[in-house]
mmCIF file of N, CA and C in Angstrom:
data_model
loop_
_atom_site.group_PDB
_atom_site.id
_atom_site.type_symbol
_atom_site.label_atom_id
_atom_site.label_comp_id
_atom_site.label_asym_id
_atom_site.label_seq_id
_atom_site.Cartn_x
_atom_site.Cartn_y
_atom_site.Cartn_z
ATOM 1 N N MET G 49 15.275 -17.639 8.115
ATOM 2 C CA MET G 49 15.665 -16.641 6.904
ATOM 3 C C MET G 49 15.380 -14.991 7.306
ATOM 4 N N ILE G 50 16.222 -14.351 7.109
ATOM 5 C CA ILE G 50 15.867 -12.714 7.163
ATOM 6 C C ILE G 50 15.690 -12.049 5.930
ATOM 7 N N ALA G 51 14.988 -11.574 5.395
ATOM 8 C CA ALA G 51 14.664 -10.576 4.108
ATOM 9 C C ALA G 51 15.590 -9.438 3.731
ATOM 10 N N ASP G 52 16.194 -9.357 2.729
ATOM 11 C CA ASP G 52 17.012 -8.052 2.720
ATOM 12 C C ASP G 52 16.114 -6.936 3.010
ATOM 13 N N GLU G 53 16.760 -5.762 3.132
ATOM 14 C CA GLU G 53 15.899 -4.371 3.134
ATOM 15 C C GLU G 53 15.947 -3.915 1.768
ATOM 16 N N LEU G 54 15.141 -3.503 1.589
ATOM 17 C CA LEU G 54 14.712 -2.888 0.024
ATOM 18 C C LEU G 54 15.501 -1.731 -0.317
ATOM 19 N N GLU G 55 16.317 -1.695 -0.973
ATOM 20 C CA GLU G 55 17.013 -0.004 -1.137
ATOM 21 C C GLU G 55 16.049 0.504 -2.706
ATOM 22 N N GLY G 56 15.375 1.416 -2.507
ATOM 23 C CA GLY G 56 14.770 2.046 -3.300
ATOM 24 C C GLY G 56 12.976 1.549 -3.089
ATOM 25 N N ASN G 57 12.669 1.854 -4.220
ATOM 26 C CA ASN G 57 11.168 1.164 -3.981
ATOM 27 C C ASN G 57 11.024 0.623 -5.287
ATOM 28 N N VAL G 58 11.635 -0.177 -5.914
ATOM 29 C CA VAL G 58 11.325 -0.863 -7.011
ATOM 30 C C VAL G 58 12.099 -2.539 -6.776
ATOM 31 N N ILE G 59 11.442 -3.682 -7.234
ATOM 32 C CA ILE G 59 11.312 -4.667 -7.212
ATOM 33 C C ILE G 59 11.385 -5.347 -8.431
ATOM 34 N N ASP G 60 12.527 -5.923 -9.199
ATOM 35 C CA ASP G 60 12.839 -6.709 -10.138
ATOM 36 C C ASP G 60 12.074 -8.100 -9.904
ATOM 37 N N LEU G 61 11.156 -8.308 -10.592
ATOM 38 C CA LEU G 61 10.585 -10.005 -10.749
ATOM 39 C C LEU G 61 10.509 -10.413 -12.172
ATOM 40 N N GLU G 62 11.267 -11.325 -12.391
ATOM 41 C CA GLU G 62 11.410 -11.799 -13.889
ATOM 42 C C GLU G 62 11.270 -10.786 -14.912
ATOM 43 N N GLY G 63 11.828 -9.876 -14.890
ATOM 44 C CA GLY G 63 12.116 -8.563 -15.874
ATOM 45 C C GLY G 63 10.873 -7.453 -15.468
ATOM 46 N N HIS G 64 9.902 -7.583 -14.858
ATOM 47 C CA HIS G 64 9.185 -6.853 -14.202
ATOM 48 C C HIS G 64 9.323 -6.138 -13.036
ATOM 49 N N ASP G 65 9.061 -4.850 -13.256
ATOM 50 C CA ASP G 65 8.930 -3.522 -12.091
ATOM 51 C C ASP G 65 7.777 -3.776 -11.263
ATOM 52 N N LEU G 66 8.020 -4.062 -9.678
ATOM 53 C CA LEU G 66 7.188 -3.956 -8.674
ATOM 54 C C LEU G 66 7.647 -2.965 -7.972
ATOM 55 N N VAL G 67 6.708 -1.791 -8.191
ATOM 56 C CA VAL G 67 6.808 -0.526 -7.588
ATOM 57 C C VAL G 67 6.244 -0.421 -6.181
ATOM 58 N N VAL G 68 6.988 -0.192 -5.323
ATOM 59 C CA VAL G 68 6.182 0.083 -3.725
ATOM 60 C C VAL G 68 6.179 1.526 -3.740
ATOM 61 N N VAL G 69 4.482 1.934 -3.254
ATOM 62 C CA VAL G 69 3.984 3.069 -3.438
ATOM 63 C C VAL G 69 3.626 3.404 -2.013
ATOM 64 N N GLU G 70 4.078 4.134 -1.138
ATOM 65 C CA GLU G 70 3.994 4.899 0.075
ATOM 66 C C GLU G 70 2.296 5.201 0.242
ATOM 67 N N LEU G 71 1.444 4.949 0.953
ATOM 68 C CA LEU G 71 0.349 5.558 0.840
ATOM 69 C C LEU G 71 -0.049 6.372 2.327
ATOM 70 N N GLY G 72 0.920 6.317 3.281
ATOM 71 C CA GLY G 72 0.983 6.794 4.528
ATOM 72 C C GLY G 72 -0.149 6.072 5.417
ATOM 73 N N ARG G 73 -1.120 6.712 6.046
ATOM 74 C CA ARG G 73 -1.691 6.035 6.815
ATOM 75 C C ARG G 73 -3.516 5.854 6.244
ATOM 76 N N THR G 74 -3.650 4.664 6.091
ATOM 77 C CA THR G 74 -5.097 3.773 5.598
ATOM 78 C C THR G 74 -5.623 3.426 7.144
ATOM 79 N N ASP G 75 -5.738 2.136 6.666
ATOM 80 C CA ASP G 75 -6.403 1.392 8.142
ATOM 81 C C ASP G 75 -5.307 1.352 9.041
ATOM 82 N N THR G 76 -4.416 1.357 8.764
ATOM 83 C CA THR G 76 -3.042 1.231 9.705
ATOM 84 C C THR G 76 -1.828 2.395 9.093
ATOM 85 N N ASP G 77 -0.896 2.471 10.426
ATOM 86 C CA ASP G 77 0.413 3.389 9.774
ATOM 87 C C ASP G 77 0.916 2.926 8.903
ATOM 88 N N TYR G 78 1.837 3.709 7.989
ATOM 89 C CA TYR G 78 3.009 3.390 7.057
ATOM 90 C C TYR G 78 2.148 2.069 5.915
ATOM 91 N N THR G 79 1.212 2.334 5.457
ATOM 92 C CA THR G 79 0.718 1.344 4.591
ATOM 93 C C THR G 79 1.196 1.493 3.192
ATOM 94 N N THR G 80 1.574 0.630 2.127
ATOM 95 C CA THR G 80 2.062 0.499 1.118
ATOM 96 C C THR G 80 1.335 -0.393 0.141
ATOM 97 N N CYS G 81 1.635 0.138 -1.216
ATOM 98 C CA CYS G 81 0.556 -1.133 -2.012
ATOM 99 C C CYS G 81 1.830 -1.098 -3.106
ATOM 100 N N LEU G 82 1.545 -2.246 -4.163
ATOM 101 C CA LEU G 82 2.588 -2.562 -5.348
ATOM 102 C C LEU G 82 1.819 -1.891 -6.657
ATOM 103 N N HIS G 83 2.579 -1.516 -7.350
ATOM 104 C CA HIS G 83 2.457 -0.934 -8.575
ATOM 105 C C HIS G 83 2.727 -2.273 -9.600
ATOM 106 N N VAL G 84 2.231 -2.525 -10.668
ATOM 107 C CA VAL G 84 2.989 -3.465 -11.424
ATOM 108 C C VAL G 84 2.623 -2.647 -13.093
ATOM 109 N N PRO G 85 3.478 -1.782 -13.339
ATOM 110 C CA PRO G 85 3.163 -1.090 -14.654
ATOM 111 C C PRO G 85 2.833 -1.835 -15.724
ATOM 112 N N SER G 86 3.862 -2.398 -15.916
ATOM 113 C CA SER G 86 3.778 -3.413 -17.158
ATOM 114 C C SER G 86 2.585 -4.151 -17.418
ATOM 115 N N VAL G 87 1.771 -4.554 -16.268
ATOM 116 C CA VAL G 87 0.596 -5.153 -16.401
ATOM 117 C C VAL G 87 -0.916 -4.101 -16.079
ATOM 118 N N GLY G 88 -0.717 -3.024 -15.640
ATOM 119 C CA GLY G 88 -1.667 -2.437 -15.370
ATOM 120 C C GLY G 88 -2.196 -2.705 -13.994
ATOM 121 N N LEU G 89 -1.333 -3.494 -13.016
ATOM 122 C CA LEU G 89 -1.993 -3.935 -11.973
ATOM 123 C C LEU G 89 -1.770 -2.861 -10.505
ATOM 124 N N VAL G 90 -2.489 -2.872 -9.822
ATOM 125 C CA VAL G 90 -2.141 -2.331 -8.538
ATOM 126 C C VAL G 90 -2.612 -3.406 -7.316
ATOM 127 N N VAL G 91 -1.744 -3.793 -6.481
ATOM 128 C CA VAL G 91 -2.001 -4.867 -5.214
ATOM 129 C C VAL G 91 -2.207 -3.721 -4.115
ATOM 130 N N ALA G 92 -3.459 -3.518 -3.622
ATOM 131 C CA ALA G 92 -3.788 -2.467 -2.602
ATOM 132 C C ALA G 92 -4.020 -2.984 -1.313
ATOM 133 N N GLY G 93 -4.686 -4.096 -1.133
ATOM 134 C CA GLY G 93 -5.101 -4.870 -0.090
ATOM 135 C C GLY G 93 -5.825 -3.990 0.874
ATOM 136 N N ASP G 94 -5.928 -3.871 2.137
ATOM 137 C CA ASP G 94 -6.624 -2.670 2.868
ATOM 138 C C ASP G 94 -7.045 -1.386 2.548
ATOM 139 N N ALA G 95 -6.046 -0.828 1.598
ATOM 140 C CA ALA G 95 -6.058 0.390 1.285
ATOM 141 C C ALA G 95 -7.089 1.021 0.277
ATOM 142 N N ALA G 96 -7.781 -0.057 -0.301
ATOM 143 C CA ALA G 96 -8.659 -0.258 -1.109
ATOM 144 C C ALA G 96 -10.348 0.284 -0.388
ATOM 145 N N TYR G 97 -10.389 0.067 0.785
ATOM 146 C CA TYR G 97 -11.486 0.525 1.669
ATOM 147 C C TYR G 97 -11.663 2.272 1.728
ATOM 148 N N ASN G 98 -10.607 2.951 1.195
ATOM 149 C CA ASN G 98 -10.361 4.473 0.761
ATOM 150 C C ASN G 98 -11.040 5.087 1.974
ATOM 151 N N ALA G 99 -10.155 4.763 2.948
ATOM 152 C CA ALA G 99 -10.601 5.630 4.354
ATOM 153 C C ALA G 99 -11.618 5.099 5.074
ATOM 154 N N CYS G 100 -11.941 4.196 4.661
ATOM 155 C CA CYS G 100 -13.456 3.667 5.787
ATOM 156 C C CYS G 100 -12.812 2.385 6.250
ATOM 157 N N SER G 101 -12.121 2.321 7.353
ATOM 158 C CA SER G 101 -11.931 0.831 8.067
ATOM 159 C C SER G 101 -13.116 -0.045 8.510
ATOM 160 N N PRO G 102 -12.524 -1.172 8.275
ATOM 161 C CA PRO G 102 -13.942 -2.178 8.570
ATOM 162 C C PRO G 102 -14.023 -2.431 10.221
ATOM 163 N N ARG G 103 -12.979 -1.256 10.941
ATOM 164 C CA ARG G 103 -12.909 -1.466 12.417
ATOM 165 C C ARG G 103 -13.854 0.166 12.604
ATOM 166 N N LYS G 104 -14.129 0.634 11.912
ATOM 167 C CA LYS G 104 -14.426 2.129 11.769
ATOM 168 C C LYS G 104 -14.143 2.896 12.816
ATOM 169 N N ASN G 105 -13.392 2.473 13.860
ATOM 170 C CA ASN G 105 -12.699 3.652 14.781
ATOM 171 C C ASN G 105 -11.260 3.969 14.271
ATOM 172 N N GLU G 106 -10.756 3.453 13.450
ATOM 173 C CA GLU G 106 -9.402 3.531 12.669
ATOM 174 C C GLU G 106 -9.336 4.163 11.270
ATOM 175 N N GLY G 107 -10.326 4.455 10.616
ATOM 176 C CA GLY G 107 -10.374 4.999 9.437
ATOM 177 C C GLY G 107 -9.881 6.338 9.581
ATOM 178 N N LEU G 108 -9.799 6.932 8.235
ATOM 179 C CA LEU G 108 -9.340 8.318 8.353
ATOM 180 C C LEU G 108 -10.545 9.116 8.571
ATOM 181 N N ARG G 109 -10.619 10.474 8.893
ATOM 182 C CA ARG G 109 -11.780 11.217 9.098
ATOM 183 C C ARG G 109 -11.490 12.402 8.057
ATOM 184 N N ARG G 110 -12.393 12.476 7.477
ATOM 185 C CA ARG G 110 -12.479 13.401 6.026
ATOM 186 C C ARG G 110 -13.650 13.905 5.987
ATOM 187 N N GLU G 111 -13.587 15.419 5.468
ATOM 188 C CA GLU G 111 -14.609 16.035 5.112
ATOM 189 C C GLU G 111 -15.263 15.477 3.531
ATOM 190 N N ILE G 112 -16.266 15.019 3.500
ATOM 191 C CA ILE G 112 -16.897 14.609 2.327
ATOM 192 C C ILE G 112 -17.712 16.050 1.748
ATOM 193 N N PRO G 113 -16.612 16.455 0.044
ATOM 194 C CA PRO G 113 -17.345 17.775 -0.295
ATOM 195 C C PRO G 113 -18.710 17.841 -0.833
#
């Protein structure tokens, strides 16, 4: 079975919106997370590392103010 392509950025799950948020590059290219506003939930996975990759050579390089 092949999944249908997502049209837009919202998935309806039993009356709750799951909002797909594009984060750009975090630990890999084209990272996304899911936001469920009705319950105040963000499913971020590896994006929660905040630009610090566990593989150290793949994280974003940012200046710390």
